[in-house]
């Protein structure tokens, strides 16, 4: 059994993931990074420590996605419901985001990532709002798009899009709504990965997920590694995408 498992891992590691990505047309992966709190608690650490390691894991994952030829990555950093968490935890997540943005600015020449923050920024600290906008402007011509959902909820995203269309007085089509969503500059995700052993979308990309392939793993986000990413991409390559056709 042990050898079987080891060989399976060896198969995953030897697969040509760049070719799989190209052949399947996989352009956009979205991640629900779940399990940071449980990871930390299991190690006797405060939940915040899980988020801190989660950011490191996220950076590595984005860099692997880039190496595999993925063009758009989206992640759920903070939902409209996450304000219900203890004050300390919210403060620490905001601090991690602040540091992440600073580092993204410093590494811009090296990383060439285009950052887009999805969500209602108005509830964020005004300084953080400014930093988000500055980073978006600074990086707008970079080739790899990284969407960070921050104070994001799928339902509120669709509601604000409808209100924007009503204000314009247009009859509403699906295309109009897509063009008003926070994600309007990205294609819909091909693959949505959720870690942490929960099987739901939790208000993430509700409109955009219409034809996404969903992949769930028990792995807690801070432990998410190359083999997990490869496994998800290989599983995606086995799915038959029919988009409602036959
Ligand atoms: C889910 O795990 C994680 C979050 C809601 C927060 C994720 C935020 C970060 C990693 C920091 C900022 C992100 C970026 C991209 C810079 P959980 O806490 O719900 O885990 P649990 O289910 O084990 O409690």
PDB file of N, CA, C and O in Angstrom, residues 153-214:
ATOM      1  N   UNK A 153     -18.488  39.346  -1.459  1.00  0.00           N
ATOM      2  CA  UNK A 153     -19.566  38.361  -1.348  1.00  0.00           C
ATOM      3  C   UNK A 153     -20.194  38.235  -2.722  1.00  0.00           C
ATOM      4  O   UNK A 153     -20.429  39.251  -3.390  1.00  0.00           O
ATOM      5  N   UNK A 154     -20.462  37.012  -3.154  1.00  0.00           N
ATOM      6  CA  UNK A 154     -21.028  36.796  -4.484  1.00  0.00           C
ATOM      7  C   UNK A 154     -22.383  37.471  -4.634  1.00  0.00           C
ATOM      8  O   UNK A 154     -22.679  38.095  -5.653  1.00  0.00           O
ATOM      9  N   UNK A 155     -23.216  37.375  -3.599  1.00  0.00           N
ATOM     10  CA  UNK A 155     -24.553  37.971  -3.697  1.00  0.00           C
ATOM     11  C   UNK A 155     -24.465  39.493  -3.761  1.00  0.00           C
ATOM     12  O   UNK A 155     -25.158  40.134  -4.544  1.00  0.00           O
ATOM     13  N   UNK A 156     -23.585  40.067  -2.941  1.00  0.00           N
ATOM     14  CA  UNK A 156     -23.504  41.538  -2.969  1.00  0.00           C
ATOM     15  C   UNK A 156     -22.872  41.995  -4.286  1.00  0.00           C
ATOM     16  O   UNK A 156     -23.203  43.065  -4.807  1.00  0.00           O
ATOM     17  N   UNK A 157     -21.998  41.183  -4.852  1.00  0.00           N
ATOM     18  CA  UNK A 157     -21.407  41.532  -6.160  1.00  0.00           C
ATOM     19  C   UNK A 157     -22.501  41.609  -7.245  1.00  0.00           C
ATOM     20  O   UNK A 157     -22.554  42.562  -8.031  1.00  0.00           O
ATOM     21  N   UNK A 158     -23.385  40.609  -7.254  1.00  0.00           N
ATOM     22  CA  UNK A 158     -24.449  40.584  -8.270  1.00  0.00           C
ATOM     23  C   UNK A 158     -25.429  41.739  -8.014  1.00  0.00           C
ATOM     24  O   UNK A 158     -25.862  42.426  -8.944  1.00  0.00           O
ATOM     25  N   UNK A 159     -25.714  41.992  -6.731  1.00  0.00           N
ATOM     26  CA  UNK A 159     -26.643  43.083  -6.401  1.00  0.00           C
ATOM     27  C   UNK A 159     -26.090  44.433  -6.855  1.00  0.00           C
ATOM     28  O   UNK A 159     -26.808  45.239  -7.468  1.00  0.00           O
ATOM     29  N   UNK A 160     -24.782  44.680  -6.587  1.00  0.00           N
ATOM     30  CA  UNK A 160     -24.238  45.982  -7.006  1.00  0.00           C
ATOM     31  C   UNK A 160     -24.214  46.098  -8.523  1.00  0.00           C
ATOM     32  O   UNK A 160     -24.442  47.169  -9.079  1.00  0.00           O
ATOM     33  N   UNK A 161     -24.005  44.986  -9.211  1.00  0.00           N
ATOM     34  CA  UNK A 161     -24.004  45.023 -10.685  1.00  0.00           C
ATOM     35  C   UNK A 161     -25.404  45.393 -11.189  1.00  0.00           C
ATOM     36  O   UNK A 161     -25.550  46.235 -12.085  1.00  0.00           O
ATOM     37  N   UNK A 162     -26.431  44.779 -10.588  1.00  0.00           N
ATOM     38  CA  UNK A 162     -27.819  45.088 -11.009  1.00  0.00           C
ATOM     39  C   UNK A 162     -28.128  46.549 -10.745  1.00  0.00           C
ATOM     40  O   UNK A 162     -28.707  47.236 -11.591  1.00  0.00           O
ATOM     41  N   UNK A 163     -27.734  47.045  -9.570  1.00  0.00           N
ATOM     42  CA  UNK A 163     -28.013  48.455  -9.260  1.00  0.00           C
ATOM     43  C   UNK A 163     -27.311  49.389 -10.229  1.00  0.00           C
ATOM     44  O   UNK A 163     -27.884  50.394 -10.657  1.00  0.00           O
ATOM     45  N   UNK A 164     -26.080  49.039 -10.612  1.00  0.00           N
ATOM     46  CA  UNK A 164     -25.352  49.889 -11.569  1.00  0.00           C
ATOM     47  C   UNK A 164     -26.081  49.891 -12.911  1.00  0.00           C
ATOM     48  O   UNK A 164     -26.169  50.931 -13.576  1.00  0.00           O
ATOM     49  N   UNK A 165     -26.640  48.747 -13.285  1.00  0.00           N
ATOM     50  CA  UNK A 165     -27.357  48.673 -14.571  1.00  0.00           C
ATOM     51  C   UNK A 165     -28.686  49.427 -14.504  1.00  0.00           C
ATOM     52  O   UNK A 165     -29.060  50.124 -15.452  1.00  0.00           O
ATOM     53  N   UNK A 166     -29.371  49.297 -13.364  1.00  0.00           N
ATOM     54  CA  UNK A 166     -30.647  50.023 -13.205  1.00  0.00           C
ATOM     55  C   UNK A 166     -30.377  51.529 -13.310  1.00  0.00           C
ATOM     56  O   UNK A 166     -31.101  52.267 -13.981  1.00  0.00           O
ATOM     57  N   UNK A 167     -29.280  51.962 -12.669  1.00  0.00           N
ATOM     58  CA  UNK A 167     -28.946  53.399 -12.707  1.00  0.00           C
ATOM     59  C   UNK A 167     -28.734  53.858 -14.140  1.00  0.00           C
ATOM     60  O   UNK A 167     -29.001  55.007 -14.484  1.00  0.00           O
ATOM     61  N   UNK A 168     -28.237  52.964 -14.991  1.00  0.00           N
ATOM     62  CA  UNK A 168     -28.019  53.337 -16.397  1.00  0.00           C
ATOM     63  C   UNK A 168     -29.308  53.238 -17.218  1.00  0.00           C
ATOM     64  O   UNK A 168     -29.353  53.647 -18.368  1.00  0.00           O
ATOM     65  N   UNK A 169     -30.339  52.605 -16.617  1.00  0.00           N
ATOM     66  CA  UNK A 169     -31.640  52.516 -17.288  1.00  0.00           C
ATOM     67  C   UNK A 169     -31.684  51.490 -18.410  1.00  0.00           C
ATOM     68  O   UNK A 169     -32.563  51.530 -19.263  1.00  0.00           O
ATOM     69  N   UNK A 170     -30.747  50.530 -18.416  1.00  0.00           N
ATOM     70  CA  UNK A 170     -30.728  49.527 -19.496  1.00  0.00           C
ATOM     71  C   UNK A 170     -31.620  48.332 -19.190  1.00  0.00           C
ATOM     72  O   UNK A 170     -31.836  48.007 -18.023  1.00  0.00           O
ATOM     73  N   UNK A 171     -32.096  47.643 -20.221  1.00  0.00           N
ATOM     74  CA  UNK A 171     -32.659  46.304 -20.031  1.00  0.00           C
ATOM     75  C   UNK A 171     -31.453  45.397 -19.751  1.00  0.00           C
ATOM     76  O   UNK A 171     -30.402  45.567 -20.361  1.00  0.00           O
ATOM     77  N   UNK A 172     -31.613  44.462 -18.840  1.00  0.00           N
ATOM     78  CA  UNK A 172     -30.447  43.716 -18.362  1.00  0.00           C
ATOM     79  C   UNK A 172     -30.282  42.375 -19.068  1.00  0.00           C
ATOM     80  O   UNK A 172     -31.212  41.579 -19.115  1.00  0.00           O
ATOM     81  N   UNK A 173     -29.073  42.153 -19.623  1.00  0.00           N
ATOM     82  CA  UNK A 173     -28.767  40.845 -20.214  1.00  0.00           C
ATOM     83  C   UNK A 173     -27.691  40.179 -19.349  1.00  0.00           C
ATOM     84  O   UNK A 173     -27.070  40.841 -18.511  1.00  0.00           O
ATOM     85  N   UNK A 174     -27.444  38.895 -19.598  1.00  0.00           N
ATOM     86  CA  UNK A 174     -26.379  38.206 -18.849  1.00  0.00           C
ATOM     87  C   UNK A 174     -25.042  38.886 -19.090  1.00  0.00           C
ATOM     88  O   UNK A 174     -24.218  39.026 -18.187  1.00  0.00           O
ATOM     89  N   UNK A 175     -24.820  39.303 -20.331  1.00  0.00           N
ATOM     90  CA  UNK A 175     -23.548  39.958 -20.664  1.00  0.00           C
ATOM     91  C   UNK A 175     -23.396  41.265 -19.883  1.00  0.00           C
ATOM     92  O   UNK A 175     -22.304  41.609 -19.422  1.00  0.00           O
ATOM     93  N   UNK A 176     -24.523  42.005 -19.746  1.00  0.00           N
ATOM     94  CA  UNK A 176     -24.469  43.269 -18.992  1.00  0.00           C
ATOM     95  C   UNK A 176     -24.041  42.994 -17.554  1.00  0.00           C
ATOM     96  O   UNK A 176     -23.229  43.721 -16.983  1.00  0.00           O
ATOM     97  N   UNK A 177     -24.636  41.955 -16.969  1.00  0.00           N
ATOM     98  CA  UNK A 177     -24.291  41.665 -15.561  1.00  0.00           C
ATOM     99  C   UNK A 177     -22.820  41.274 -15.464  1.00  0.00           C
ATOM    100  O   UNK A 177     -22.084  41.796 -14.635  1.00  0.00           O
ATOM    101  N   UNK A 178     -22.372  40.389 -16.363  1.00  0.00           N
ATOM    102  CA  UNK A 178     -20.953  39.980 -16.336  1.00  0.00           C
ATOM    103  C   UNK A 178     -20.044  41.199 -16.418  1.00  0.00           C
ATOM    104  O   UNK A 178     -19.009  41.260 -15.749  1.00  0.00           O
ATOM    105  N   UNK A 179     -20.459  42.173 -17.245  1.00  0.00           N
ATOM    106  CA  UNK A 179     -19.615  43.356 -17.460  1.00  0.00           C
ATOM    107  C   UNK A 179     -19.625  44.306 -16.271  1.00  0.00           C
ATOM    108  O   UNK A 179     -18.822  45.227 -16.208  1.00  0.00           O
ATOM    109  N   UNK A 180     -20.521  44.085 -15.321  1.00  0.00           N
ATOM    110  CA  UNK A 180     -20.593  44.962 -14.142  1.00  0.00           C
ATOM    111  C   UNK A 180     -20.029  44.284 -12.892  1.00  0.00           C
ATOM    112  O   UNK A 180     -20.019  44.874 -11.819  1.00  0.00           O
ATOM    113  N   UNK A 181     -19.630  43.030 -13.009  1.00  0.00           N
ATOM    114  CA  UNK A 181     -19.117  42.328 -11.828  1.00  0.00           C
ATOM    115  C   UNK A 181     -17.700  42.791 -11.525  1.00  0.00           C
ATOM    116  O   UNK A 181     -17.010  43.336 -12.392  1.00  0.00           O
ATOM    117  N   UNK A 182     -17.254  42.547 -10.303  1.00  0.00           N
ATOM    118  CA  UNK A 182     -15.880  42.920  -9.941  1.00  0.00           C
ATOM    119  C   UNK A 182     -14.868  42.205 -10.825  1.00  0.00           C
ATOM    120  O   UNK A 182     -13.758  42.656 -11.031  1.00  0.00           O
ATOM    121  N   UNK A 183     -15.256  41.041 -11.325  1.00  0.00           N
ATOM    122  CA  UNK A 183     -14.333  40.200 -12.102  1.00  0.00           C
ATOM    123  C   UNK A 183     -14.387  40.495 -13.598  1.00  0.00           C
ATOM    124  O   UNK A 183     -13.915  39.693 -14.390  1.00  0.00           O
ATOM    125  N   UNK A 184     -14.976  41.639 -13.977  1.00  0.00           N
ATOM    126  CA  UNK A 184     -15.273  41.854 -15.408  1.00  0.00           C
ATOM    127  C   UNK A 184     -14.054  41.716 -16.320  1.00  0.00           C
ATOM    128  O   UNK A 184     -14.191  41.477 -17.506  1.00  0.00           O
ATOM    129  N   UNK A 185     -12.842  41.875 -15.769  1.00  0.00           N
ATOM    130  CA  UNK A 185     -11.670  41.802 -16.639  1.00  0.00           C
ATOM    131  C   UNK A 185     -11.075  40.399 -16.715  1.00  0.00           C
ATOM    132  O   UNK A 185     -10.065  40.190 -17.374  1.00  0.00           O
ATOM    133  N   UNK A 186     -11.688  39.438 -16.031  1.00  0.00           N
ATOM    134  CA  UNK A 186     -11.163  38.064 -16.055  1.00  0.00           C
ATOM    135  C   UNK A 186     -12.182  37.133 -16.689  1.00  0.00           C
ATOM    136  O   UNK A 186     -13.390  37.342 -16.544  1.00  0.00           O
ATOM    137  N   UNK A 187     -11.688  36.079 -17.350  1.00  0.00           N
ATOM    138  CA  UNK A 187     -12.642  35.063 -17.801  1.00  0.00           C
ATOM    139  C   UNK A 187     -13.217  34.342 -16.580  1.00  0.00           C
ATOM    140  O   UNK A 187     -12.657  34.442 -15.488  1.00  0.00           O
ATOM    141  N   UNK A 188     -14.328  33.620 -16.762  1.00  0.00           N
ATOM    142  CA  UNK A 188     -14.859  32.836 -15.646  1.00  0.00           C
ATOM    143  C   UNK A 188     -13.826  31.774 -15.246  1.00  0.00           C
ATOM    144  O   UNK A 188     -13.060  31.298 -16.099  1.00  0.00           O
ATOM    145  N   UNK A 189     -13.806  31.394 -13.979  1.00  0.00           N
ATOM    146  CA  UNK A 189     -12.827  30.365 -13.589  1.00  0.00           C
ATOM    147  C   UNK A 189     -13.139  29.028 -14.262  1.00  0.00           C
ATOM    148  O   UNK A 189     -14.310  28.660 -14.404  1.00  0.00           O
ATOM    149  N   UNK A 190     -12.081  28.332 -14.672  1.00  0.00           N
ATOM    150  CA  UNK A 190     -12.248  26.975 -15.211  1.00  0.00           C
ATOM    151  C   UNK A 190     -12.341  25.990 -14.057  1.00  0.00           C
ATOM    152  O   UNK A 190     -13.040  24.987 -14.122  1.00  0.00           O
ATOM    153  N   UNK A 191     -11.583  26.286 -13.010  1.00  0.00           N
ATOM    154  CA  UNK A 191     -11.426  25.350 -11.898  1.00  0.00           C
ATOM    155  C   UNK A 191     -11.487  26.126 -10.590  1.00  0.00           C
ATOM    156  O   UNK A 191     -10.814  27.149 -10.447  1.00  0.00           O
ATOM    157  N   UNK A 192     -12.303  25.653  -9.648  1.00  0.00           N
ATOM    158  CA  UNK A 192     -12.312  26.253  -8.307  1.00  0.00           C
ATOM    159  C   UNK A 192     -11.869  25.180  -7.326  1.00  0.00           C
ATOM    160  O   UNK A 192     -12.464  24.098  -7.267  1.00  0.00           O
ATOM    161  N   UNK A 193     -10.812  25.487  -6.603  1.00  0.00           N
ATOM    162  CA  UNK A 193     -10.253  24.547  -5.631  1.00  0.00           C
ATOM    163  C   UNK A 193     -10.621  25.029  -4.241  1.00  0.00           C
ATOM    164  O   UNK A 193     -10.406  26.197  -3.914  1.00  0.00           O
ATOM    165  N   UNK A 194     -11.191  24.144  -3.411  1.00  0.00           N
ATOM    166  CA  UNK A 194     -11.420  24.498  -2.005  1.00  0.00           C
ATOM    167  C   UNK A 194     -10.675  23.517  -1.121  1.00  0.00           C
ATOM    168  O   UNK A 194     -10.885  22.300  -1.218  1.00  0.00           O
ATOM    169  N   UNK A 195      -9.859  24.050  -0.247  1.00  0.00           N
ATOM    170  CA  UNK A 195      -9.140  23.212   0.710  1.00  0.00           C
ATOM    171  C   UNK A 195      -9.949  23.118   1.995  1.00  0.00           C
ATOM    172  O   UNK A 195     -11.000  23.738   2.134  1.00  0.00           O
ATOM    173  N   UNK A 196      -9.476  22.326   2.938  1.00  0.00           N
ATOM    174  CA  UNK A 196     -10.055  22.313   4.283  1.00  0.00           C
ATOM    175  C   UNK A 196     -11.230  21.372   4.482  1.00  0.00           C
ATOM    176  O   UNK A 196     -11.872  21.399   5.536  1.00  0.00           O
ATOM    177  N   UNK A 197     -11.542  20.560   3.455  1.00  0.00           N
ATOM    178  CA  UNK A 197     -12.543  19.501   3.646  1.00  0.00           C
ATOM    179  C   UNK A 197     -13.988  19.959   3.698  1.00  0.00           C
ATOM    180  O   UNK A 197     -14.856  19.195   4.121  1.00  0.00           O
ATOM    181  N   UNK A 198     -14.270  21.194   3.306  1.00  0.00           N
ATOM    182  CA  UNK A 198     -15.676  21.637   3.245  1.00  0.00           C
ATOM    183  C   UNK A 198     -16.104  21.637   1.780  1.00  0.00           C
ATOM    184  O   UNK A 198     -15.318  22.001   0.909  1.00  0.00           O
ATOM    185  N   UNK A 199     -17.371  21.287   1.540  1.00  0.00           N
ATOM    186  CA  UNK A 199     -17.848  21.135   0.158  1.00  0.00           C
ATOM    187  C   UNK A 199     -18.886  22.199  -0.172  1.00  0.00           C
ATOM    188  O   UNK A 199     -20.062  21.905  -0.324  1.00  0.00           O
ATOM    189  N   UNK A 200     -18.465  23.428  -0.198  1.00  0.00           N
ATOM    190  CA  UNK A 200     -19.405  24.505  -0.563  1.00  0.00           C
ATOM    191  C   UNK A 200     -18.631  25.697  -1.110  1.00  0.00           C
ATOM    192  O   UNK A 200     -17.406  25.787  -0.965  1.00  0.00           O
ATOM    193  N   UNK A 201     -19.403  26.641  -1.689  1.00  0.00           N
ATOM    194  CA  UNK A 201     -18.774  27.817  -2.299  1.00  0.00           C
ATOM    195  C   UNK A 201     -18.712  29.020  -1.351  1.00  0.00           C
ATOM    196  O   UNK A 201     -17.950  29.964  -1.595  1.00  0.00           O
ATOM    197  N   UNK A 202     -19.521  29.015  -0.294  1.00  0.00           N
ATOM    198  CA  UNK A 202     -19.490  30.091   0.697  1.00  0.00           C
ATOM    199  C   UNK A 202     -19.553  31.486   0.072  1.00  0.00           C
ATOM    200  O   UNK A 202     -18.736  32.357   0.394  1.00  0.00           O
ATOM    201  N   UNK A 203     -20.483  31.683  -0.866  1.00  0.00           N
ATOM    202  CA  UNK A 203     -20.713  33.027  -1.416  1.00  0.00           C
ATOM    203  C   UNK A 203     -19.550  33.516  -2.288  1.00  0.00           C
ATOM    204  O   UNK A 203     -19.354  34.715  -2.461  1.00  0.00           O
ATOM    205  N   UNK A 204     -18.759  32.592  -2.829  1.00  0.00           N
ATOM    206  CA  UNK A 204     -17.594  32.959  -3.657  1.00  0.00           C
ATOM    207  C   UNK A 204     -17.949  32.748  -5.123  1.00  0.00           C
ATOM    208  O   UNK A 204     -18.386  31.661  -5.515  1.00  0.00           O
ATOM    209  N   UNK A 205     -17.787  33.759  -5.946  1.00  0.00           N
ATOM    210  CA  UNK A 205     -17.914  33.681  -7.403  1.00  0.00           C
ATOM    211  C   UNK A 205     -19.199  32.961  -7.845  1.00  0.00           C
ATOM    212  O   UNK A 205     -19.154  32.076  -8.708  1.00  0.00           O
ATOM    213  N   UNK A 206     -20.318  33.314  -7.241  1.00  0.00           N
ATOM    214  CA  UNK A 206     -21.565  32.582  -7.506  1.00  0.00           C
ATOM    215  C   UNK A 206     -21.959  32.631  -8.975  1.00  0.00           C
ATOM    216  O   UNK A 206     -22.360  31.625  -9.567  1.00  0.00           O
ATOM    217  N   UNK A 207     -21.836  33.796  -9.570  1.00  0.00           N
ATOM    218  CA  UNK A 207     -22.206  33.960 -10.988  1.00  0.00           C
ATOM    219  C   UNK A 207     -21.163  33.273 -11.876  1.00  0.00           C
ATOM    220  O   UNK A 207     -21.490  32.512 -12.789  1.00  0.00           O
ATOM    221  N   UNK A 208     -19.914  33.535 -11.551  1.00  0.00           N
ATOM    222  CA  UNK A 208     -18.813  33.087 -12.408  1.00  0.00           C
ATOM    223  C   UNK A 208     -18.599  31.577 -12.361  1.00  0.00           C
ATOM    224  O   UNK A 208     -17.975  30.991 -13.246  1.00  0.00           O
ATOM    225  N   UNK A 209     -19.096  30.934 -11.294  1.00  0.00           N
ATOM    226  CA  UNK A 209     -18.856  29.497 -11.111  1.00  0.00           C
ATOM    227  C   UNK A 209     -19.826  28.636 -11.917  1.00  0.00           C
ATOM    228  O   UNK A 209     -19.787  27.406 -11.823  1.00  0.00           O
ATOM    229  N   UNK A 210     -20.689  29.276 -12.724  1.00  0.00           N
ATOM    230  CA  UNK A 210     -21.765  28.536 -13.402  1.00  0.00           C
ATOM    231  C   UNK A 210     -21.272  27.253 -14.069  1.00  0.00           C
ATOM    232  O   UNK A 210     -21.904  26.212 -13.964  1.00  0.00           O
ATOM    233  N   UNK A 211     -20.117  27.320 -14.750  1.00  0.00           N
ATOM    234  CA  UNK A 211     -19.598  26.133 -15.432  1.00  0.00           C
ATOM    235  C   UNK A 211     -18.192  25.753 -14.965  1.00  0.00           C
ATOM    236  O   UNK A 211     -17.483  25.035 -15.659  1.00  0.00           O
ATOM    237  N   UNK A 212     -17.817  26.243 -13.811  1.00  0.00           N
ATOM    238  CA  UNK A 212     -16.482  25.891 -13.296  1.00  0.00           C
ATOM    239  C   UNK A 212     -16.474  24.436 -12.839  1.00  0.00           C
ATOM    240  O   UNK A 212     -17.493  23.921 -12.371  1.00  0.00           O
ATOM    241  N   UNK A 213     -15.341  23.796 -12.970  1.00  0.00           N
ATOM    242  CA  UNK A 213     -15.159  22.472 -12.362  1.00  0.00           C
ATOM    243  C   UNK A 213     -14.779  22.713 -10.907  1.00  0.00           C
ATOM    244  O   UNK A 213     -13.946  23.578 -10.602  1.00  0.00           O
ATOM    245  N   UNK A 214     -15.383  21.954 -10.002  1.00  0.00           N
ATOM    246  CA  UNK A 214     -15.117  22.146  -8.570  1.00  0.00           C
ATOM    247  C   UNK A 214     -14.231  21.014  -8.071  1.00  0.00           C
ATOM    248  O   UNK A 214     -14.436  19.855  -8.425  1.00  0.00           O
TER     249      UNK A 214
END
